[in-house]
Tab-separated table of C-alpha atoms in Angstrom:
chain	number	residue	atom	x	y	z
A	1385	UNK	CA	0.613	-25.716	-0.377
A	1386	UNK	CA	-3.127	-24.944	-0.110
A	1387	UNK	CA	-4.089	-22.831	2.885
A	1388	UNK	CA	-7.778	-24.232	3.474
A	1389	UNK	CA	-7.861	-24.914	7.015
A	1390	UNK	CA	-6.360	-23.728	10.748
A	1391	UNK	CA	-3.711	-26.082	11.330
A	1392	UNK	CA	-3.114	-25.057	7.731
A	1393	UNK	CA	-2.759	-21.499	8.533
A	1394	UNK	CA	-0.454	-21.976	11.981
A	1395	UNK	CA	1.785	-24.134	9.910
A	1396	UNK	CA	2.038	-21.320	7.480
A	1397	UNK	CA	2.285	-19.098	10.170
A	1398	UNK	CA	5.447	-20.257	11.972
A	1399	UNK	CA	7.136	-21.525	9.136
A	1400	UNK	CA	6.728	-17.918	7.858
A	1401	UNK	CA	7.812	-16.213	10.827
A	1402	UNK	CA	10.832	-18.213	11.436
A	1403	UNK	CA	11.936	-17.580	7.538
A	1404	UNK	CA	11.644	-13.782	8.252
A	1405	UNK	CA	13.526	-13.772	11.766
A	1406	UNK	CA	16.247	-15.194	10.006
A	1407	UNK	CA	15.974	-12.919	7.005
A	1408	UNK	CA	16.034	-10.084	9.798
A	1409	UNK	CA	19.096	-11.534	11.318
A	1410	UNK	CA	21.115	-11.336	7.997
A	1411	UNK	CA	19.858	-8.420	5.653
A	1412	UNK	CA	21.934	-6.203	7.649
A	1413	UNK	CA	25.080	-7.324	6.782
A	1414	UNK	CA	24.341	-8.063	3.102
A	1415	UNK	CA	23.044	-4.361	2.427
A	1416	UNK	CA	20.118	-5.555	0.585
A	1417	UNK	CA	16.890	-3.715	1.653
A	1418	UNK	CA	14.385	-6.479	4.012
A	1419	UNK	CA	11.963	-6.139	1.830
A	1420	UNK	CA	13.734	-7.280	-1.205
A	1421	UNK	CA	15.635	-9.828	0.559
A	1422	UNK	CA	12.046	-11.184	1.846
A	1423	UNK	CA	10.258	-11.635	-1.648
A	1424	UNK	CA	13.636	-13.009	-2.802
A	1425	UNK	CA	13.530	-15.724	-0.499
A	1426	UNK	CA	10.055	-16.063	-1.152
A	1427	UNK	CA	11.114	-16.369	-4.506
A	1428	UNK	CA	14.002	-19.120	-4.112
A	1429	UNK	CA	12.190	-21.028	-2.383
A	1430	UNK	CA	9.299	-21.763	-3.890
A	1431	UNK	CA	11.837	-22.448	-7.033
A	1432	UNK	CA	14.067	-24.733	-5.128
A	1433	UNK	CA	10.566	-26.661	-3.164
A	1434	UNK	CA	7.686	-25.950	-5.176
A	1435	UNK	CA	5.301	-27.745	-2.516
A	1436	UNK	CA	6.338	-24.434	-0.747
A	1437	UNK	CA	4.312	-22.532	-3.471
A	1438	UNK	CA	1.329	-21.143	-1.929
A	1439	UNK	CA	-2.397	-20.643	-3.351
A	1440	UNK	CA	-3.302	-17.896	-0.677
A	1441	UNK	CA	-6.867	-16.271	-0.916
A	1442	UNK	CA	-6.836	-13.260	-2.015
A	1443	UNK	CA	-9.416	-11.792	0.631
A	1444	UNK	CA	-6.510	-13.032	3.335
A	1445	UNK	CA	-3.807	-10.177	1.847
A	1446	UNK	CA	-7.081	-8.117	2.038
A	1447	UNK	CA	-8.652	-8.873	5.118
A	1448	UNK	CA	-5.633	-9.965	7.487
A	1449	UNK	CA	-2.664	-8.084	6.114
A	1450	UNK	CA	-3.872	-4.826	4.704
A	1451	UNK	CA	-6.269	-3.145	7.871
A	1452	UNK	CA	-2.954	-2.697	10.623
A	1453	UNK	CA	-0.893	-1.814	7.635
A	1454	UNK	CA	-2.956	0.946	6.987
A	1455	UNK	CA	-4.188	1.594	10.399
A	1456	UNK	CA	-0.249	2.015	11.678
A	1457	UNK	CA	0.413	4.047	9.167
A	1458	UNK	CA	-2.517	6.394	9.614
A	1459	UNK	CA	-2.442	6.887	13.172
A	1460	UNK	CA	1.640	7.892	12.908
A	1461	UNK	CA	0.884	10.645	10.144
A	1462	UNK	CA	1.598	13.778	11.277
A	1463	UNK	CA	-1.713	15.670	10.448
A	1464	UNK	CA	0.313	19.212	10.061
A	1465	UNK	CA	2.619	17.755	7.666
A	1466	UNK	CA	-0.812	16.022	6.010
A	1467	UNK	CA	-2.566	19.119	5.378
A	1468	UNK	CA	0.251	20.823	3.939
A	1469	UNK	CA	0.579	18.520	1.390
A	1470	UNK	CA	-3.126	17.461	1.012
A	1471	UNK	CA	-3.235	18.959	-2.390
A	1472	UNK	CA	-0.546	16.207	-3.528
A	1473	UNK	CA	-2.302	13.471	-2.045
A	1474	UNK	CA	-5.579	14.292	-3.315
A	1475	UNK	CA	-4.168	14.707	-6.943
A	1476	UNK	CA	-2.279	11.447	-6.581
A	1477	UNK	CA	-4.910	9.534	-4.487
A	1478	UNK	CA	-7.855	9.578	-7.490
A	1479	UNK	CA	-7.318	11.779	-10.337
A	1480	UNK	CA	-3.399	9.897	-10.583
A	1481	UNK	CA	-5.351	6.639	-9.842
A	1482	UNK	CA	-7.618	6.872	-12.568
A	1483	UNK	CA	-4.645	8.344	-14.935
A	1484	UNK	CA	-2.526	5.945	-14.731
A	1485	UNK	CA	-4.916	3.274	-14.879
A	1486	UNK	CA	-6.100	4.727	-18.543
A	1487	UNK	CA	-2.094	4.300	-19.589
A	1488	UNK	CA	-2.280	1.196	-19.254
A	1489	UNK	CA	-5.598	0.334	-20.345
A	1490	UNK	CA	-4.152	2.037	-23.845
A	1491	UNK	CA	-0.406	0.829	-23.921
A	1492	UNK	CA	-1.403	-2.426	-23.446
A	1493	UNK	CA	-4.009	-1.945	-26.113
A	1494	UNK	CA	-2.028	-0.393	-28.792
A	1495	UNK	CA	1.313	-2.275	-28.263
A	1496	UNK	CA	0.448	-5.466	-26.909
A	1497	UNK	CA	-3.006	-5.929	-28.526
A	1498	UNK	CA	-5.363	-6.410	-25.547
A	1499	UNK	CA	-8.423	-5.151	-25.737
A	1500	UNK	CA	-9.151	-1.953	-24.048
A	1501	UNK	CA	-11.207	-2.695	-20.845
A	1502	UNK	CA	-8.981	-5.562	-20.285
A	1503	UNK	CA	-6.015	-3.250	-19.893
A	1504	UNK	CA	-7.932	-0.886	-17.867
A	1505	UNK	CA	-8.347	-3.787	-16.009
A	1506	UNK	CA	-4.985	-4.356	-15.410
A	1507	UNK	CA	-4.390	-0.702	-15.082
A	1508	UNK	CA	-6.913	-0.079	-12.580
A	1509	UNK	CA	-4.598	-3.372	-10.164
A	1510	UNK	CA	-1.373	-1.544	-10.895
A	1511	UNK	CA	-2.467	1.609	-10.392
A	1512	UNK	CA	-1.976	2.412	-6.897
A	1513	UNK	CA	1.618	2.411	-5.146
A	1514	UNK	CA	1.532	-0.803	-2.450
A	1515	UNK	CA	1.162	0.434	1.388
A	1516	UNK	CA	3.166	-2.257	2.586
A	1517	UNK	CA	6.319	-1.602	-0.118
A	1518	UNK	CA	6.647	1.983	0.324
A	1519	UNK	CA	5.534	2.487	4.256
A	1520	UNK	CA	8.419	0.107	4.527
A	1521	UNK	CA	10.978	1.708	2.427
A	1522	UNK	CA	10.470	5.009	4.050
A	1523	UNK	CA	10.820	4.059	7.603
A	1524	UNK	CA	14.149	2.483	6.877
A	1525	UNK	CA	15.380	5.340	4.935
A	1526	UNK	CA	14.317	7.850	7.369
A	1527	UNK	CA	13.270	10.573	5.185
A	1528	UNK	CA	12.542	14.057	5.745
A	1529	UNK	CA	8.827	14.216	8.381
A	1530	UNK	CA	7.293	15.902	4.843
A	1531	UNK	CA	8.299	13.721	2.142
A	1532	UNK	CA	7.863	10.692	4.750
A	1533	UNK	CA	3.966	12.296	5.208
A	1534	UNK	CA	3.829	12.921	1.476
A	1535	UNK	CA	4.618	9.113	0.118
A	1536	UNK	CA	3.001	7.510	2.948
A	1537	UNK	CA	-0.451	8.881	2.644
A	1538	UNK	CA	-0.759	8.588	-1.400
A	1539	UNK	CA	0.265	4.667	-0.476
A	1540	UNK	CA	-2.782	4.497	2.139
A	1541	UNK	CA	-5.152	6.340	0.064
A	1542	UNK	CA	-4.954	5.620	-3.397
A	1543	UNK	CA	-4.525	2.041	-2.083
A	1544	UNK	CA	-8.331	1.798	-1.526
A	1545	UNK	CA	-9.078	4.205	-4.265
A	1546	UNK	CA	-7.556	1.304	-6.570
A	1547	UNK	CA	-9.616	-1.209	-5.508
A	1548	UNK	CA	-12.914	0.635	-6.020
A	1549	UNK	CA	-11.875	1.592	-9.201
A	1550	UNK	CA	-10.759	-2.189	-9.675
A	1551	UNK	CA	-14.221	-3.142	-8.342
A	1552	UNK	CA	-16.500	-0.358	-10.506
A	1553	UNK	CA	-13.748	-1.791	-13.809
A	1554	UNK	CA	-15.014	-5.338	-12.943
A	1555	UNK	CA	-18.472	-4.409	-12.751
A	1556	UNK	CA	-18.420	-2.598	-16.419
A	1557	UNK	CA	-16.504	-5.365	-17.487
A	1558	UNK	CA	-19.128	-8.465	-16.636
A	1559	UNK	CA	-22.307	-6.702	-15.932
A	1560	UNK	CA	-22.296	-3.610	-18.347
A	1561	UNK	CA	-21.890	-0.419	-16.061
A	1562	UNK	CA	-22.213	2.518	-17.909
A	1563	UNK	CA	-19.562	5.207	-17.281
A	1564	UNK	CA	-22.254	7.573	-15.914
A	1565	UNK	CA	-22.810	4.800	-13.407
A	1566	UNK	CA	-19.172	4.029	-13.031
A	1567	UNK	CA	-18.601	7.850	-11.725
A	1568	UNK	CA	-21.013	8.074	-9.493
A	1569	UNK	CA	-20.842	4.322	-8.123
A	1570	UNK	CA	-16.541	5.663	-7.239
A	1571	UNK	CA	-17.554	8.720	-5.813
A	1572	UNK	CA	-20.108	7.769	-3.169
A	1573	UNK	CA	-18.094	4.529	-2.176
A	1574	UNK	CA	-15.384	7.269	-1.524
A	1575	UNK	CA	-17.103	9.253	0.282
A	1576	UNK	CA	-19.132	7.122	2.752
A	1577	UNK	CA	-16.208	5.395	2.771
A	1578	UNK	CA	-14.557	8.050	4.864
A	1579	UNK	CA	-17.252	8.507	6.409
A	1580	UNK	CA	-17.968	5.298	7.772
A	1581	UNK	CA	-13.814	5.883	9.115
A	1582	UNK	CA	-14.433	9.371	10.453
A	1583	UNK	CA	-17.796	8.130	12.747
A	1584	UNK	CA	-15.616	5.080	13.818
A	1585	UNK	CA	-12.432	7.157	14.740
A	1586	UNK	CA	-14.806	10.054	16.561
A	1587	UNK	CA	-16.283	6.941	18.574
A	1588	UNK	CA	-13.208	5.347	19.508
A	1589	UNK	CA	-11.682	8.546	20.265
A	1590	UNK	CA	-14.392	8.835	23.058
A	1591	UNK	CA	-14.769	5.405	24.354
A	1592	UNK	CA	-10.835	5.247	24.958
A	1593	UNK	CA	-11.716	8.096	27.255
A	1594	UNK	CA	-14.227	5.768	29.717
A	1595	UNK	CA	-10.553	3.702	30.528
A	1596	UNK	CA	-7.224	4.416	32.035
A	1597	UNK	CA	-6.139	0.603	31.837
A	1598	UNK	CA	-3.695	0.513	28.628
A	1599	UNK	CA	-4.715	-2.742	27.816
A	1600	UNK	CA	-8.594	-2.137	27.109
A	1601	UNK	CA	-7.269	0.952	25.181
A	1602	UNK	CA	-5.149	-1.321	22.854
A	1603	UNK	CA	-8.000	-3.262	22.510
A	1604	UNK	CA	-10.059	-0.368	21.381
A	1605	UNK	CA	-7.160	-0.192	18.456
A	1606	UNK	CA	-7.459	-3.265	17.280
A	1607	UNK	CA	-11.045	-3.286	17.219
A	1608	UNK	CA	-10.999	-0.160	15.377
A	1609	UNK	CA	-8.509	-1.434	12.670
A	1610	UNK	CA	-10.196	-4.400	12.097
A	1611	UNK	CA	-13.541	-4.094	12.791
A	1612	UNK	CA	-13.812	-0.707	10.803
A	1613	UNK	CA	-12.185	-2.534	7.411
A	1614	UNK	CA	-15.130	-5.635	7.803
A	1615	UNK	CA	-18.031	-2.789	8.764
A	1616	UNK	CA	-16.987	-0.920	5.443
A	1617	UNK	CA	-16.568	-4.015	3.756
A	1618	UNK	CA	-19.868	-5.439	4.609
A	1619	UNK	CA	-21.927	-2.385	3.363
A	1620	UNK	CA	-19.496	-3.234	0.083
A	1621	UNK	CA	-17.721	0.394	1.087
A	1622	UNK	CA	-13.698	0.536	0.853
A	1623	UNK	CA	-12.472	-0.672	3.896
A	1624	UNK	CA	-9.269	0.446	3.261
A	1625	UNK	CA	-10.128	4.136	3.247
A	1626	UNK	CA	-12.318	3.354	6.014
A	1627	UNK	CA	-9.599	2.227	8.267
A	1628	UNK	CA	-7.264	5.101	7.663
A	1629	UNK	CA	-9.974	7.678	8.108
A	1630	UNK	CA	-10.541	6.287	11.502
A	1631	UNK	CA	-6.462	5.870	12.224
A	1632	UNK	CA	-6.165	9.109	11.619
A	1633	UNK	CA	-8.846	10.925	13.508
A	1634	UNK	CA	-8.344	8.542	16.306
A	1635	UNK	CA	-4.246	9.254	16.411
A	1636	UNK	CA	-5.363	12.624	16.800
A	1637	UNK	CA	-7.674	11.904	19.864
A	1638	UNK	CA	-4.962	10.239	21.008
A	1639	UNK	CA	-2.501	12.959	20.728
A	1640	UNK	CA	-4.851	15.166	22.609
A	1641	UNK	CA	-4.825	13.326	25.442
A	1642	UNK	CA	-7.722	11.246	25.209
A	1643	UNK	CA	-5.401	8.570	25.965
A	1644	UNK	CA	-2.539	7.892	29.041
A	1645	UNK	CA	0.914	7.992	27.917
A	1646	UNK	CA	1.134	4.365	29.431
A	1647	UNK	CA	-1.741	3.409	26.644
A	1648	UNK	CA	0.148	5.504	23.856
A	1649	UNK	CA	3.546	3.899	24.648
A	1650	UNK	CA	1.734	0.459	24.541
A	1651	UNK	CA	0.188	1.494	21.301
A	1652	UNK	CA	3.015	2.685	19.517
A	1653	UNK	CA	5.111	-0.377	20.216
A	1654	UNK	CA	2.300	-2.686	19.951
A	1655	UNK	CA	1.440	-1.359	16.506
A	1656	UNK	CA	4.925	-1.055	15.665
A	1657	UNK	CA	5.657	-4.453	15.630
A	1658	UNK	CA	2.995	-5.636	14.704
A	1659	UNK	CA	3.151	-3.463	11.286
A	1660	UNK	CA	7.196	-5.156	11.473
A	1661	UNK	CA	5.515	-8.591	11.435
A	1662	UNK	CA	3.202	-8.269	8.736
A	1663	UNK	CA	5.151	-6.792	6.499
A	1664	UNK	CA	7.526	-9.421	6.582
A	1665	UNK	CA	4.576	-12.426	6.303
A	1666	UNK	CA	3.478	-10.219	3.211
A	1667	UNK	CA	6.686	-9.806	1.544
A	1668	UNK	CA	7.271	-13.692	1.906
A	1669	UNK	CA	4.266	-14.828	0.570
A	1670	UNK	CA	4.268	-12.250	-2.444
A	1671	UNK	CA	7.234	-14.545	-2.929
A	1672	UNK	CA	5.593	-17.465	-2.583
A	1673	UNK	CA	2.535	-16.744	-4.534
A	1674	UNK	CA	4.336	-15.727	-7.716
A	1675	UNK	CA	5.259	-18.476	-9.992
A	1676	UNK	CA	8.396	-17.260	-12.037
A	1677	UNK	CA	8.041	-19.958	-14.805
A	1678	UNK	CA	4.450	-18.967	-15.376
A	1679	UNK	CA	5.702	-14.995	-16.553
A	1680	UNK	CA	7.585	-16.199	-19.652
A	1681	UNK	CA	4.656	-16.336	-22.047
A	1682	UNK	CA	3.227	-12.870	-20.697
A	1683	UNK	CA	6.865	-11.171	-21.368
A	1684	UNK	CA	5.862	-9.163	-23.801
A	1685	UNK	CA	2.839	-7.632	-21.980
A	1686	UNK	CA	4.222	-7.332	-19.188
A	1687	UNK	CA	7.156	-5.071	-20.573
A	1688	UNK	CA	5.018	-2.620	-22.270
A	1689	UNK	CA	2.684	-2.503	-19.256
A	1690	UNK	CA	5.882	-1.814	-16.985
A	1691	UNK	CA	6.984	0.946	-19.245
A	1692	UNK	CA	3.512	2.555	-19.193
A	1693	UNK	CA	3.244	2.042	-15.270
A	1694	UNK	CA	6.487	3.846	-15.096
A	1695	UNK	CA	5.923	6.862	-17.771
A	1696	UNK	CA	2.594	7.227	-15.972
A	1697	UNK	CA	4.408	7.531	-12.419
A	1698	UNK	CA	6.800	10.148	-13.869
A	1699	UNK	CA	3.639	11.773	-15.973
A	1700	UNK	CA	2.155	13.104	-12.136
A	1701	UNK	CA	5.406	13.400	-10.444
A	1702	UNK	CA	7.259	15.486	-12.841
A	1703	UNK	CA	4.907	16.414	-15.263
A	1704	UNK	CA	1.849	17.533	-13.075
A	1705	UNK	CA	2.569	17.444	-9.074
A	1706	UNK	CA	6.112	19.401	-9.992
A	1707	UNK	CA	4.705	21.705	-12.414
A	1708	UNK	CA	2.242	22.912	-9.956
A	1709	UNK	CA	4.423	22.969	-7.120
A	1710	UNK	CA	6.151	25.214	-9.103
A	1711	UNK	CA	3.550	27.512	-9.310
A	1712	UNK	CA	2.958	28.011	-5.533
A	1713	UNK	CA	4.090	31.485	-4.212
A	1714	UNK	CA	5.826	30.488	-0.927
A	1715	UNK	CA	8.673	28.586	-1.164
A	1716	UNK	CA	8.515	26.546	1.745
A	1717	UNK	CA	5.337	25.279	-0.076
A	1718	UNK	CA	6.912	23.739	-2.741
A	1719	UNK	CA	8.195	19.848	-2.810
A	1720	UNK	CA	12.032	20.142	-3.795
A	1721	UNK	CA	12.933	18.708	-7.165
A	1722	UNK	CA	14.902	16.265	-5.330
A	1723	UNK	CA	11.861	14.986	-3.433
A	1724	UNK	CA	10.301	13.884	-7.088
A	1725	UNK	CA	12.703	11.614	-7.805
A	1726	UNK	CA	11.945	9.997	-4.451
A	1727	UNK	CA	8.557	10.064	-5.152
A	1728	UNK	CA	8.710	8.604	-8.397
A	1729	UNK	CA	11.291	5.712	-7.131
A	1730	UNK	CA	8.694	4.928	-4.568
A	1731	UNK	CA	6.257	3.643	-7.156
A	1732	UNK	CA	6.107	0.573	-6.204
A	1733	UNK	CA	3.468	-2.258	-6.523
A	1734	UNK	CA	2.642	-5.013	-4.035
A	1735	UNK	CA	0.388	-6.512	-2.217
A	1736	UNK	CA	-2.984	-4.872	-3.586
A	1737	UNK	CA	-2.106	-5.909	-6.678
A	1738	UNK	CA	-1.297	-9.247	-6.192
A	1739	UNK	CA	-4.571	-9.437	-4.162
A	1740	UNK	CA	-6.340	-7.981	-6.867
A	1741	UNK	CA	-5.509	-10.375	-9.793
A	1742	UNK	CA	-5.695	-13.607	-7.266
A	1743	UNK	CA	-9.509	-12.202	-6.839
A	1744	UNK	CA	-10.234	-12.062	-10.669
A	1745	UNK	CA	-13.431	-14.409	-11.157
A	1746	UNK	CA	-12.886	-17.190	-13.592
A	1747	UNK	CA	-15.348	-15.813	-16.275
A	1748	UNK	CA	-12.631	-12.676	-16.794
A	1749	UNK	CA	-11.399	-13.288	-20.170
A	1750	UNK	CA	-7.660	-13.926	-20.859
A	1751	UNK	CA	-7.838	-13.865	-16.970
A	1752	UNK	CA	-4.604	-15.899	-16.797
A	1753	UNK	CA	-2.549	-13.816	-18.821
A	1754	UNK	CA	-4.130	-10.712	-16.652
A	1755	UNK	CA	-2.628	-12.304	-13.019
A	1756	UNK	CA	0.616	-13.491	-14.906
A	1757	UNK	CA	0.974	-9.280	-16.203
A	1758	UNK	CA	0.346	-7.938	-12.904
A	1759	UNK	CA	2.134	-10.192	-11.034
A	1760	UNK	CA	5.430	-9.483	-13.482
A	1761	UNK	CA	5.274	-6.056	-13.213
A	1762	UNK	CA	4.692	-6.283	-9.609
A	1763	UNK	CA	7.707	-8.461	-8.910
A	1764	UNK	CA	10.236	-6.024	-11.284
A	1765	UNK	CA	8.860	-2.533	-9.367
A	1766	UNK	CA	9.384	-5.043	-5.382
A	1767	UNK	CA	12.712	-5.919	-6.277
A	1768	UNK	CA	14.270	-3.406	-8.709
A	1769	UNK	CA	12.791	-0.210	-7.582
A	1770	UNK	CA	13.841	-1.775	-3.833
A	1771	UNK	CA	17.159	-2.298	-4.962
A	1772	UNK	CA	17.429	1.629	-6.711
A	1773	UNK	CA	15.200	3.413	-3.910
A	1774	UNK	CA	18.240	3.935	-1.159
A	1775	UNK	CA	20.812	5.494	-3.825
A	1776	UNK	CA	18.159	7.679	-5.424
A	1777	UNK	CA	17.430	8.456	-2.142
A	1778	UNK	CA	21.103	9.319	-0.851
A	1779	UNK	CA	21.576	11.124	-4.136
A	1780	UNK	CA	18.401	12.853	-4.075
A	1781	UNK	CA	18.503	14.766	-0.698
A	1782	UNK	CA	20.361	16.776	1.410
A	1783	UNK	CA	22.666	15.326	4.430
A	1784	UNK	CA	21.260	17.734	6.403
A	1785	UNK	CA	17.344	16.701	5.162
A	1786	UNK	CA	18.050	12.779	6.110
A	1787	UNK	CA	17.002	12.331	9.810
């Protein structure tokens, strides 16, 4: 099914929604997380009518899917929770981005023969835990405000830290960027990035002011979300990290009182659903998108670059975020070890990655054996990790820390 066109699209669109109302309807009583259940539907049904495979754009996932994801997210953190564990998310966010990217580049080259910036290729798609997978996994498990904070904003931010380092890895790769180059190319799109996202939020935050009528002030949300991601984007900035900036700083406008409580209701259940709905859409076409007979010839790949993306998950849960948790004086500072395991269950891949390889230009060499990797490991860490995240997660905490 090729999605070139708007009647295109709304066909998509309803046939989509109507799949995912009834997935709602039922993935209560079968136990099986919605998630899951969605990109196994997805799945089967592209299998049992393969005109229902689709051949989305990859700048759709991007563009439509990704900005309220984030922006939802960003405006519910809770900023005290944030800056306690800022020193986490930072870690995780780029230095664990880049880390676990490298894993990859040299599992892949050392057990599966591909050559180096190839893997780092792959790496650099892989590297980032999905938004949509995780933000969704922790709202039904209702974790503890903390750990909730904790997972959530890694997923955000290294989620646009991935794709410039997928960009700057693209740009070595076909037009010879020298490392030096490379550096400097990730840090300034990171930081004008955010700020780009901080000047929107700060603006928003005083135009919502000018308005007591709740609808112009969810307006002024959605323009924010949206049109921060495509300013960003334009200047070729992340709009990812853009939009969450600006979430952020605006939720806390908001929470100041720069907007009614009528608005803030509206928002919050606006936003709400509207984060529900696009999650499931995702999900679904994740499903649809991947073509299980294609993944056979890239089984041996895609193992090895599953083991490395899970050794380097557990590398900077256990081996560095733990270990310097560890070292903190207070107590209350530290993340429990039973938090970890959460953490490192949470690792999965999604929608940025799928996006990612879909996006790979046709000169990429070996480029179809790159999507068919990603997309493998991508489709074990959806639906396996899923399926193991709410026992690790019973087993892992407290009753009493389980809202």
């Amino acid at each position: 099914m090729q999605v070139n066109s708007a009647g295109g699209l709304v066909e998509l669109f309803v046939v989509l929604v109507a799949i995912a109302t009834a997935a709602g309807l039922v993935f209560r009583r079968i136990g099986v997380p919605y998630t899951v259940l969605l990109v196994v539907v997805g799945l089967g049904g592209a299998l049992v009518a393969p005109e229902l495979h689709v051949d989305v754009p990859s700048d759709v996932i991007l563009t439509v899917f990704l900005p309220g994801l984030v922006f939802e997210s960003g405006y519910r953190l809770n900023v005290g929770e944030l800056r306690r564990t800022s020193g986490a998310i930072a870690f995780l966010a780029v230095p664990g981005v880049i880390i676990t990217a490298a894993i990859v580049a040299v599992v892949l080259a050392l057990a599966a023969g591909l050559p180096p910036e190839l893997g780092f290729l792959v790496g650099a798609m892989l590297a980032a835990t999905d938004p949509a997978a995780v933000i969704a996994s922790i709202k039904r498990l209702r974790a503890p405000e903390r750990l909730g904070t904790l997972i959530e904003a890694e997923s955000v931010f290294n989620d646009g830290t991935a794709i410039v380092i997928f960009t700057v890895a693209l740009a070595a790769l076909t037009g010879g960027l020298s490392l030096v180059d490379a550096a400097i190319d990730l840090i300034v799109t990171v930081a004008v990035s955010a700020a780009i996202g901080a000047a929107a939020g700060y603006i928003a935050g005083r135009v919502v002011k000018l308005t007591d009528d709740h609808l112009i002030e969810l307006s002024i949300t959605l323009v924010l979300a949206y049109g921060t991601y495509v300013l960003a984007d334009s200047l070729h900035m992340s709009g990812i990290i853009s939009t969450v900036v600006a979430a952020i700083l605006f939720g806390i406008y908001a929470r100041r009182g720069a907007m009614s409580e009528r608005a803030r209701e509206a928002v919050e259940t606006v936003w709400e659903f509207a984060a529900f709905m696009l999650t499931a859409l995702l999900f679904l076409l994740i499903g649809l998108v991947i073509d299980l007979g294609a993944l056979g010839a890239a089984a041996l790949p895609i193992v090895w670059g599953l083991l490395a993306v899970i050794g380097a998950r557990a590398l900077l849960v256990y081996g560095m975020i733990g270990s310097a948790s560890r070292l903190l004086r207070s107590p209350s500072q530290r993340i429990p070890r039973g938090w970890l395991h959460v953490m490192t269950a949470a690792g999965m891949r999604g929608a940025v990655a799928v996006a990612l390889a879909l996006s790979l230009p046709a000169s990429v060499p070996q480029r179809e054996l790159l999507i068919e990797v990603t997309f493998g490991i991508t489709l074990f860490t959806l639906v396996v990790q899923g399926l193991a995240l709410d026992p690790i997660v019973r087993r892992s905490l407290r009753p009493e820390e389980v809202v």
